[in-house]
Short mmCIF file of C-alpha atoms and ligand atoms in Angstrom, two decimals:
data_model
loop_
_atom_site.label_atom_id
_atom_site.label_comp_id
_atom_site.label_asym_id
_atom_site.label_seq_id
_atom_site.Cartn_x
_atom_site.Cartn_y
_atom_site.Cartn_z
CA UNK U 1 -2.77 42.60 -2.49
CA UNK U 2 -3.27 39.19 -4.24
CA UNK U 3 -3.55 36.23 -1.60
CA UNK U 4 -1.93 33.40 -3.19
CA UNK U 5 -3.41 30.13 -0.39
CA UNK U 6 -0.38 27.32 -0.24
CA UNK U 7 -1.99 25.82 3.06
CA UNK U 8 -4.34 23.02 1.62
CA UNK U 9 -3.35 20.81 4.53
CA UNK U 10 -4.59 22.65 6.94
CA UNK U 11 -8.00 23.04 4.95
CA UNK U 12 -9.68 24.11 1.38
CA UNK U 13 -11.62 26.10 -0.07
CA UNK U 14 -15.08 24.57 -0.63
CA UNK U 15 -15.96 23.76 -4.30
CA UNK U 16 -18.42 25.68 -5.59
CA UNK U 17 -20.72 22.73 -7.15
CA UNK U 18 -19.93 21.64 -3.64
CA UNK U 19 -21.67 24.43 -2.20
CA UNK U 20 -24.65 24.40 -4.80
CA UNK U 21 -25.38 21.20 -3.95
CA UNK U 22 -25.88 22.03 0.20
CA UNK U 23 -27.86 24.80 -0.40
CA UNK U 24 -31.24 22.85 -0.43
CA UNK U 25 -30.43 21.13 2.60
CA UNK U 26 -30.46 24.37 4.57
CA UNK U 27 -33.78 26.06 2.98
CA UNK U 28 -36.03 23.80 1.20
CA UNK U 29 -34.89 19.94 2.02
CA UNK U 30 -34.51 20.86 5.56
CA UNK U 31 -36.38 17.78 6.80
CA UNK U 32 -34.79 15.22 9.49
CA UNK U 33 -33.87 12.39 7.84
CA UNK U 34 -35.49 9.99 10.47
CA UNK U 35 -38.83 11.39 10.07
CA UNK U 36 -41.19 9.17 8.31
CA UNK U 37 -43.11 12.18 5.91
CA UNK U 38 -42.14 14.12 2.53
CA UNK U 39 -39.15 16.07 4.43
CA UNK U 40 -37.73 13.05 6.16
CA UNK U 41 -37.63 11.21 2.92
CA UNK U 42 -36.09 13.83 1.02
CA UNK U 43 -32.88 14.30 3.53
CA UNK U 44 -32.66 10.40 3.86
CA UNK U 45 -32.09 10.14 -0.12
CA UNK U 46 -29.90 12.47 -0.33
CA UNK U 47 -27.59 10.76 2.33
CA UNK U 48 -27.85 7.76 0.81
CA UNK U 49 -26.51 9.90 -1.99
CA UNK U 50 -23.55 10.64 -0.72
CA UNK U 51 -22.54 7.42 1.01
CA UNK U 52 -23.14 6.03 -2.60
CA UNK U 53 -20.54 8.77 -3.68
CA UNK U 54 -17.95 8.20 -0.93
CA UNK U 55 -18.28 4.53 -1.12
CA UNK U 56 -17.60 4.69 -4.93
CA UNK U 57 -14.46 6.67 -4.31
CA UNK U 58 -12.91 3.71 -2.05
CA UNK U 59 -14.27 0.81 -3.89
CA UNK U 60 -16.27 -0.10 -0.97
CA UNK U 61 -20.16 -0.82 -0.39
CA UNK U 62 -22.15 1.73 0.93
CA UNK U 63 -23.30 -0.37 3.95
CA UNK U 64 -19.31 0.26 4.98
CA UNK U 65 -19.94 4.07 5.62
CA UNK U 66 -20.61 5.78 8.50
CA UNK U 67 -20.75 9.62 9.08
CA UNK U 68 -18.85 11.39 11.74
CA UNK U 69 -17.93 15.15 12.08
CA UNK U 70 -14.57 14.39 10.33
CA UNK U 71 -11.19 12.92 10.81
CA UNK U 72 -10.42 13.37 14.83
CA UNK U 73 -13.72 11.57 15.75
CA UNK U 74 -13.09 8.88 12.82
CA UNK U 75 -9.94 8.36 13.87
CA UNK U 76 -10.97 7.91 18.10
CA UNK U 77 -13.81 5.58 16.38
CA UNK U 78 -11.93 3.26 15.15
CA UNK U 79 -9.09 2.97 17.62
CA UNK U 80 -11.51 3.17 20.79
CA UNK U 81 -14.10 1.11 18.74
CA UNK U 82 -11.73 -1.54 18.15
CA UNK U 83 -10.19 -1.85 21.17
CA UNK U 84 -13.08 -1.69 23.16
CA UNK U 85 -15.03 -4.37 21.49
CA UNK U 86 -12.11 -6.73 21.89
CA UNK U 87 -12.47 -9.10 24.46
CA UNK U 88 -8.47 -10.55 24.70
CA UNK U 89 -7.20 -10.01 28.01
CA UNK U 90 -4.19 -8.04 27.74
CA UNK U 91 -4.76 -5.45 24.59
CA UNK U 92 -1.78 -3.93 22.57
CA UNK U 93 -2.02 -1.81 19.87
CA UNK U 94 0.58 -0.65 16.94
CA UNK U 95 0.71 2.81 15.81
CA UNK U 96 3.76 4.81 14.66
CA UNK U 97 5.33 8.06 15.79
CA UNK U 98 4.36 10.32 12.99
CA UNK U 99 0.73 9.82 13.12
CA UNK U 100 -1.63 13.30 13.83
CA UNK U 101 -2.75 13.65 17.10
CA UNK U 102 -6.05 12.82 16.55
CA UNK U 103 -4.60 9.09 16.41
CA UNK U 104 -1.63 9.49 18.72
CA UNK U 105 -3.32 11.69 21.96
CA UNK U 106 -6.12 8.87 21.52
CA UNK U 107 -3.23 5.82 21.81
CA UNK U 108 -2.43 7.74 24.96
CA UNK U 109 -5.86 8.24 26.46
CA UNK U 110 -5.98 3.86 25.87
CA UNK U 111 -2.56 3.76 27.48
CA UNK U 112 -3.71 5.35 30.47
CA UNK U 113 -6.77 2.87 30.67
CA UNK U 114 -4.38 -0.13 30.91
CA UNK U 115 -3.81 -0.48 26.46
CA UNK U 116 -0.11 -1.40 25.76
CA UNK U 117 0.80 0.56 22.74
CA UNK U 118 3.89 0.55 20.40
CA UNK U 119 4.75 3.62 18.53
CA UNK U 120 6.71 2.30 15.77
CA UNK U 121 9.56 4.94 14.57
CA UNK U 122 9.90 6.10 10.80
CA UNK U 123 13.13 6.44 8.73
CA UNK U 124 14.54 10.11 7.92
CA UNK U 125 12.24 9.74 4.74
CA UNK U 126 9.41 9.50 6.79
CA UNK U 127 8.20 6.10 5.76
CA UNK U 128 7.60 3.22 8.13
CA UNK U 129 9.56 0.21 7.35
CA UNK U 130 6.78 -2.81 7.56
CA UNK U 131 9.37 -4.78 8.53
CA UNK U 132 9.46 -2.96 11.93
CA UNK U 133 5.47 -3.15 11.94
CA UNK U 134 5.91 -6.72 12.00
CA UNK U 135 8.56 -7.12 14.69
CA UNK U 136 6.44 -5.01 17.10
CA UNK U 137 3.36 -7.59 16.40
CA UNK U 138 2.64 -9.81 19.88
CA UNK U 139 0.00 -11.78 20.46
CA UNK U 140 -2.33 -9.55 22.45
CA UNK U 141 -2.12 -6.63 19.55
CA UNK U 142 -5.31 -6.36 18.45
CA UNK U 143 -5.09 -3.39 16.17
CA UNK U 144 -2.65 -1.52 14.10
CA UNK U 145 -3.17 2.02 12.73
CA UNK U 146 -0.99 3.51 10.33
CA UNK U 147 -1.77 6.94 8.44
CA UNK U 148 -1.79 7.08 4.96
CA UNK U 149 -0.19 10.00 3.68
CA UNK U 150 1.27 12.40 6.41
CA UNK U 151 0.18 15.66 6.92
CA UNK U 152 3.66 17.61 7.19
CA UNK U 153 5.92 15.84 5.03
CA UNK U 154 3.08 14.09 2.57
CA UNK U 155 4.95 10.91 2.52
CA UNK U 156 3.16 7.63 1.80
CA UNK U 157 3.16 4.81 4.05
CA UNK U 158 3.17 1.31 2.62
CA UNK U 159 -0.07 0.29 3.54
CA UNK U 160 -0.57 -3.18 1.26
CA UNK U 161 2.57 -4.25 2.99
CA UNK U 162 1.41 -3.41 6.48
CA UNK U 163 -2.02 -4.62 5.81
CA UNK U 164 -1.08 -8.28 4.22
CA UNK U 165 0.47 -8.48 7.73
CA UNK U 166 -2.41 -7.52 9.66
CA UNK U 167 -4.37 -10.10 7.68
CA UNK U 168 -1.94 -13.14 8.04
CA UNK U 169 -2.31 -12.45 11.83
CA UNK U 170 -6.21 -11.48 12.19
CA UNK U 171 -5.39 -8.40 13.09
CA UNK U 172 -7.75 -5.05 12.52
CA UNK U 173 -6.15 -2.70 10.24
CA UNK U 174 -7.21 1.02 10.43
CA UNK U 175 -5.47 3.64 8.64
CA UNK U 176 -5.94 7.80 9.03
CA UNK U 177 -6.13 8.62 5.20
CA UNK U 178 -7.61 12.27 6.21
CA UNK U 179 -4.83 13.83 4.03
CA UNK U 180 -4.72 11.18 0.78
CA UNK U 181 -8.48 11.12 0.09
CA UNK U 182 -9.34 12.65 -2.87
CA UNK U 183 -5.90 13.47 -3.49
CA UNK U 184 -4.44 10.54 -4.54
CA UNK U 185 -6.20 6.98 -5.31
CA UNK U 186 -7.78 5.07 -2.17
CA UNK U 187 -8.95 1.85 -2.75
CA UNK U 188 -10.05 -0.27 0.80
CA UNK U 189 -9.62 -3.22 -1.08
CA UNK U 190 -6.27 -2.74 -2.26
CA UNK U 191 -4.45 -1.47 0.71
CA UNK U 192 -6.65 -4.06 2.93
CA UNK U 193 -7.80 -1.67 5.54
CA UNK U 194 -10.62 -2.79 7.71
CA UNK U 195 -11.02 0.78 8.83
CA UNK U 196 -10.34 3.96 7.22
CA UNK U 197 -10.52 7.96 8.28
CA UNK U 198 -11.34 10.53 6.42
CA UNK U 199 -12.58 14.09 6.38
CA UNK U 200 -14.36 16.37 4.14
CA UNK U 201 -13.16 19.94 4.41
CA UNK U 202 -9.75 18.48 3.10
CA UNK U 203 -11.01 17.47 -0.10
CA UNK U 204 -12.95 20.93 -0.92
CA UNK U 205 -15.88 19.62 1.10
CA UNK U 206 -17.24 21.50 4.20
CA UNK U 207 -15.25 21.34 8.02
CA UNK U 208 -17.09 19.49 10.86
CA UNK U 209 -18.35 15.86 8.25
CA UNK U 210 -16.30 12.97 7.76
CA UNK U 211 -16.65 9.49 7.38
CA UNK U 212 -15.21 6.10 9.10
CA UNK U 213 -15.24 2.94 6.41
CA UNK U 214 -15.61 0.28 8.80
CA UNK U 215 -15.53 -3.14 6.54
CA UNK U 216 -18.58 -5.53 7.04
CA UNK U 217 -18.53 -7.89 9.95
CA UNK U 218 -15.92 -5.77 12.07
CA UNK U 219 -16.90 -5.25 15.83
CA UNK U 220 -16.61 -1.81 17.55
CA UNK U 221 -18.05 -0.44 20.32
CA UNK U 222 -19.78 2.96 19.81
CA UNK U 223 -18.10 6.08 20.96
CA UNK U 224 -21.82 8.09 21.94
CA UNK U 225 -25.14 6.15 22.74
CA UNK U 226 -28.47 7.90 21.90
CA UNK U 227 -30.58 6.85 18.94
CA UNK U 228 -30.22 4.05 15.96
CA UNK U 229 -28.53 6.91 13.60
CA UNK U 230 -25.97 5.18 10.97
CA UNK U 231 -26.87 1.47 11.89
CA UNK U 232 -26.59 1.88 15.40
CA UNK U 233 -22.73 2.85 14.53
CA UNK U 234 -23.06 6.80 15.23
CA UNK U 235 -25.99 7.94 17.22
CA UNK U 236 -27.26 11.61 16.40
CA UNK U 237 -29.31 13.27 13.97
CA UNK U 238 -27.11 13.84 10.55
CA UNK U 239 -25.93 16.91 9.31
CA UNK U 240 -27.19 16.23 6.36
CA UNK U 241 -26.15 19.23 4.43
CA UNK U 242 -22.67 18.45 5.24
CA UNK U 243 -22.93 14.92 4.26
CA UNK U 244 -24.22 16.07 0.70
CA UNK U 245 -20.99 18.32 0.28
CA UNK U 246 -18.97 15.50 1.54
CA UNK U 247 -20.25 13.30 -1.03
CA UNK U 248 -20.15 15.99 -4.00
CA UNK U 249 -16.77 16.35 -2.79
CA UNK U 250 -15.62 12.71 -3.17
CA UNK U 251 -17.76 12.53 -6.85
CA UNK U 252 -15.67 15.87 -7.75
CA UNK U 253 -12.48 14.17 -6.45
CA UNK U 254 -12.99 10.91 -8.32
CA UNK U 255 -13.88 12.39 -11.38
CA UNK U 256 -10.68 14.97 -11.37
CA UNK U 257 -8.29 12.57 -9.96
CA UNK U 258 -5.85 11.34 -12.47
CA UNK U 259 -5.55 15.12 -14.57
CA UNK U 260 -5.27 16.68 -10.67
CA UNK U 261 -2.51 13.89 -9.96
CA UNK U 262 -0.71 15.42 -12.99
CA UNK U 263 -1.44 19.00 -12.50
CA UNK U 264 -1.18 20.04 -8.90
CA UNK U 265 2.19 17.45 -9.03
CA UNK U 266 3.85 19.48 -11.77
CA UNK U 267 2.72 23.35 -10.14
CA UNK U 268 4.24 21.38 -6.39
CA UNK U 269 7.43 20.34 -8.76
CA UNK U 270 7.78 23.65 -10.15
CA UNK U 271 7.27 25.22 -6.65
CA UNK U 272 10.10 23.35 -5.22
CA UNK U 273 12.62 23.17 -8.13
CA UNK U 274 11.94 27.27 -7.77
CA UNK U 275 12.84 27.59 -4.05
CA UNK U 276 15.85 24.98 -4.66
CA UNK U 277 16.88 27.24 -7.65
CA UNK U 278 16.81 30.58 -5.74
CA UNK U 279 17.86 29.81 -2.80
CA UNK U 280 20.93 28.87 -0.71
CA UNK U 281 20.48 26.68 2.12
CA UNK U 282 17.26 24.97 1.23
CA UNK U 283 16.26 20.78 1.30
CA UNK U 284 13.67 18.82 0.97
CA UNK U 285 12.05 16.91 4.03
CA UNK U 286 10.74 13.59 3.20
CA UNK U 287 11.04 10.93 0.63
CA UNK U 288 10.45 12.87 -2.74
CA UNK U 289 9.88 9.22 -4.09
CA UNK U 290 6.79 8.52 -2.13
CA UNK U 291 4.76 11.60 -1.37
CA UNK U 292 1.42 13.34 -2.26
CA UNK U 293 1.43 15.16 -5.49
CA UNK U 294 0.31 18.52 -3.49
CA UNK U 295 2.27 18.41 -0.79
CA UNK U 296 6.29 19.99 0.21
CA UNK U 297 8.19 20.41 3.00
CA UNK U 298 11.14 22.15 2.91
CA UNK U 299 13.59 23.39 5.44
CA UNK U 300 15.69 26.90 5.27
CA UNK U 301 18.56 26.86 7.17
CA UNK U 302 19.01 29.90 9.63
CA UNK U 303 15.11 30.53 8.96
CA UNK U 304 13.09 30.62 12.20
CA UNK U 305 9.38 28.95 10.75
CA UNK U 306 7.11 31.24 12.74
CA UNK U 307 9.17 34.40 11.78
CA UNK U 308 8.90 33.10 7.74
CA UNK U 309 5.08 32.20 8.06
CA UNK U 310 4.60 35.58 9.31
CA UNK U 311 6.47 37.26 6.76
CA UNK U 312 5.05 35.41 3.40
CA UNK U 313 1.85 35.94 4.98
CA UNK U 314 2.44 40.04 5.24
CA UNK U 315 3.13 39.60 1.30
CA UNK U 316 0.14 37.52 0.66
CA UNK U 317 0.82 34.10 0.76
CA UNK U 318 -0.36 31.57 3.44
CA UNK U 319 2.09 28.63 4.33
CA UNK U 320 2.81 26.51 7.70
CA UNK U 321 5.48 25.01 9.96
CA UNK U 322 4.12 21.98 11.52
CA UNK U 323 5.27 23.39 14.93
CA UNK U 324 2.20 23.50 17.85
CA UNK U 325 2.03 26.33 20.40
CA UNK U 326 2.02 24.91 23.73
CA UNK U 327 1.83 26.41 27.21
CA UNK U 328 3.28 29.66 26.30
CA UNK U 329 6.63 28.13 24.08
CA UNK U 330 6.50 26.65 20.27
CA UNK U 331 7.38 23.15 20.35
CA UNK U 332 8.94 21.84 17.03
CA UNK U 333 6.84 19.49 15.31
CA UNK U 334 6.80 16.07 16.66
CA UNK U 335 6.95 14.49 12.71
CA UNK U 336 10.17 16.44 12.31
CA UNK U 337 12.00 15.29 15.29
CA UNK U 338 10.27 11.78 15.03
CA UNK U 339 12.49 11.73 11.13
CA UNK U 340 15.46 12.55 13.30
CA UNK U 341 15.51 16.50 12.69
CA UNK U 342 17.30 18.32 15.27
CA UNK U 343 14.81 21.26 17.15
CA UNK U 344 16.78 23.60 15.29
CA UNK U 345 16.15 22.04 12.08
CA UNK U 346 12.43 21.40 13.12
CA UNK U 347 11.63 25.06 13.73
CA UNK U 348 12.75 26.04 10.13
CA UNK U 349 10.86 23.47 8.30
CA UNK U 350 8.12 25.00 5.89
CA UNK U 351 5.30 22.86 4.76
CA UNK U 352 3.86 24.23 1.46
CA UNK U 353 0.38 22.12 0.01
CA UNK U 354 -1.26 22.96 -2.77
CA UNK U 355 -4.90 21.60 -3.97
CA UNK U 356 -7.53 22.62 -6.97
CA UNK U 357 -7.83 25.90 -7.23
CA UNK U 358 -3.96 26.73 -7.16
CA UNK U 359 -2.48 27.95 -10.46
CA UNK U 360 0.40 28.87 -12.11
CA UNK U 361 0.42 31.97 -11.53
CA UNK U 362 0.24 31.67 -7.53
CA UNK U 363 3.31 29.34 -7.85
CA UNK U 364 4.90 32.12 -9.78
CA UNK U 365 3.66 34.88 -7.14
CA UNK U 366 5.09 32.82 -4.29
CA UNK U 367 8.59 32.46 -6.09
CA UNK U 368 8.80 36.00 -6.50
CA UNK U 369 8.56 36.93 -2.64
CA UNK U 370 9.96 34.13 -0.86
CA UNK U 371 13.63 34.46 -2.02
CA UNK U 372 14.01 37.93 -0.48
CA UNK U 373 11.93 36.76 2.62
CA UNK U 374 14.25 34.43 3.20
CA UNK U 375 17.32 36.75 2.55
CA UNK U 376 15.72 39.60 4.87
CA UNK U 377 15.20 36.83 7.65
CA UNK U 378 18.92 35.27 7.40
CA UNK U 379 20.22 39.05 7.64
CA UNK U 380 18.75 39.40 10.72
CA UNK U 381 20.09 36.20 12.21
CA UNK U 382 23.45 36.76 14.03
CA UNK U 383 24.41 32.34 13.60
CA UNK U 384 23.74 33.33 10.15
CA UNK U 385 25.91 36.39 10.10
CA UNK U 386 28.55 34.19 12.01
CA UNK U 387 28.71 31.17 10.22
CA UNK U 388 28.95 32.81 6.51
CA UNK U 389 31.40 34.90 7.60
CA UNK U 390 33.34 33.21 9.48
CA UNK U 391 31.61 29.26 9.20
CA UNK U 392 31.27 27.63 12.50
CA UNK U 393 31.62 23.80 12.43
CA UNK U 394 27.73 23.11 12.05
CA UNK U 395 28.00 26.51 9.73
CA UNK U 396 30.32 25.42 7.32
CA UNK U 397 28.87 21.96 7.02
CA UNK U 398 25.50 23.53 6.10
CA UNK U 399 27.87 25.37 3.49
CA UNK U 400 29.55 22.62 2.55
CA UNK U 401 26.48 20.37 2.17
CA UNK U 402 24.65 23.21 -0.78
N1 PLP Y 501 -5.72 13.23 10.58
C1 PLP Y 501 -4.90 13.93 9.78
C2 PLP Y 501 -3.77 13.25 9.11
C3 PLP Y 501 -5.11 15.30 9.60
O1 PLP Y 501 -4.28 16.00 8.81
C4 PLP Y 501 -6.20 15.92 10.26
C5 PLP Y 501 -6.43 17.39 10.12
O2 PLP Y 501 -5.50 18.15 10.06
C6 PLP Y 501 -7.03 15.14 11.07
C7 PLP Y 501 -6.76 13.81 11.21
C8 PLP Y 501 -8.21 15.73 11.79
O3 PLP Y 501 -9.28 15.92 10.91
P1 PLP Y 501 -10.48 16.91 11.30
O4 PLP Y 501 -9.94 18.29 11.20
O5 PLP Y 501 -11.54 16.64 10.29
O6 PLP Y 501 -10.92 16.54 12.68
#
């Protein structure tokens, strides 16, 4: 059976010049890149390498990256770093309510030590309204973090906006760009971030390296303490192999940006136009306006997500609901309710993302077996059965709405 992957979110396949490029690191250029001889010297150059890479890739200096094992211990970096370090009294943070939980379960962990914290809501498109940002600003808030591109929806966030305000107001400015990097352009000076998140196996890099830009002369408080690894920033002896595919990543990424923009955004156009085209009872979550070029959600009415995952995947093709499995029961996905979804509407949300190594071809593969998965779901579903037959009020709205 071909496997046609439409999960790039969740992760990607690594590059192969990504791979050729670790493969010394493992067997050869295996030396610790504090040691002093031959070995040590090789391993330190080639992480220099790569922070030259990276740094390239966000416009900023070199000196302004700092390895981590990817975007969940970037992202508890920067906001413990932050708001540790800061020596106001009373400490309040701004975040908003679609963030992963890599930035939101660490808001909560400062909450319970005493942090006040402000989860800013988004609109039904899934963008936060600066405006909002700015009402929620006090004077105690010492840090707002706002993703970049979501994960479920792919909507962009306006981050110049957001961080002019942070600016006016001294404020440190982190954003979770773990899903825009590489995909779209990132530029720390342009979106004035003083911190940014990001992580390699989502840009056909390897899982388990990432990187934290911290801009020069911010103050945070390390999250380990052990040796003077990454200027005293990130204690622990690199993984350097991963750092060189994180960095042949981001040179990759740079170089293939704007044709990628163009391509991947016209095989994710003629993904969705297909699955609007073909079938009834089908939307788009999100502003369409302001999203990633790889990235769709769209919801099937009378389509139970876990039920349609499982079912593309028994034909070959790999797709996700953004819903979590939690003591025993699936919770919908706290991005869909948080753009004022009902659970209903949640749990039949589909994210489709796309990256390099899609094709036409897979686009066309999917097209041709998700209609009838659809149709063989709905026939089983007795609101579905009731409502076209004989439309409930809900029912024949959804009819009415086509
Ligand atoms: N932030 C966002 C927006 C993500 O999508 C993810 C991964 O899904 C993470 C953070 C966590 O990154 P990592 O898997 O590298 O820890």
């Amino acid at each position: 059976m071909r496997r046609i992957y439409l999960d790039n979110n969740a992760t990607t396949r690594v590059a192969p010049e990504v791979f050729e490029a670790m493969k010394p690191y493992f067997l050869e250029d295996f030396g610790n890149a504090s040691s002093i001889h031959w070995y040590g010297q090789r391993a330190r150059a080639a992480i220099e390498q790569s922070r030259e890479q990276l740094a390239r890739l966000l416009n900023a200096r070199p000196n302004e990256i700092v390895f981590t094992s990817g975007g969940t211990e970037s992202d508890n970096m920067a906001l413990f770093g932050i708001v540790e370090a800061s020596r106001s009294g009373q400490k309040h943070v701004i975040t908003t309510t679609i963030e992963h939980s890599a930035v939101l379960q660490t808001a909560e962990a400062l909450e319970k030590r005493g942090v006040r914290v402000t989860y800013v809501p988004v609109g039904p498109n899934g963008v936060v309204d600066p405006a909002d940002v700015e009402k929620a600003i006090g004077p105690d808030t010492v840090l707002i973090s706002v993703m970049h591109a979501n994960n479920e929806l792919g909507t962009i966030q306006p981050l110049e906006e957001i961080g002019r305000l942070a600016r006016e107001r001294d404020i440190y400015f982190h954003s979770d760009a773990v899903q825009s990097v590489g995909k779209i352009p990132v530029d720390v000076e342009k979106l004035g971030v003083d911190l940014l998140s990001l992580s390699g196996h989502k840009l056909h890099g390897p899982k388990g390296v990432g990187a934290l830009y911290i801009r020069r002369g911010s103050v945070l408080r390390p999250l380990m303490y052990g040796g003077h690894h990454e200027r005293d920033r990130r204690p622990g002896t690199e993984n350097v192999s991963g750092i060189v595919g994180l960095g042949k990543a981001a040179e990759l990424a740079g170089e293939h940006l704007a044709a990628e923009i163009e391509r991947v955004g016209a095989l994710r156009d003629r993904l969705e136009q297909g699955i609007l085209a073909g079938v009834p009872l089908a939307a788009v979550v999100g502003d369409p306006s302001r999203r990633l070029p790889t990235t769709t959600n769209i919801s099937f009415d009378y389509i139970e997500g876990e039920g349609f995952v499982i079912a593309m995947d028994l034909r070959g093709v790999a797709c996700s609901t953004g819903a979590a499995c939690s003591s025993g029961s699936i919770e919908p996905s706290h991005v869909l309710t948080a753009v004022g979804r009902s659970r209903e509407q949640a749990r039949s949300s589909i994210r489709f993302s796309l990256g390099h190594f899609n094709t036409a071809e897979d686009i066309d593969g999917a097209l041709e077996v998700l209609p009838r998965v659809v149709e063989q779901l709905r026939s089983l579903s007795p609101h579905y059965k009731k409502d076209t037959v004989s439309p409930s009020p809900a029912g024949a709205k959804a009819l009415a709405d086509r």
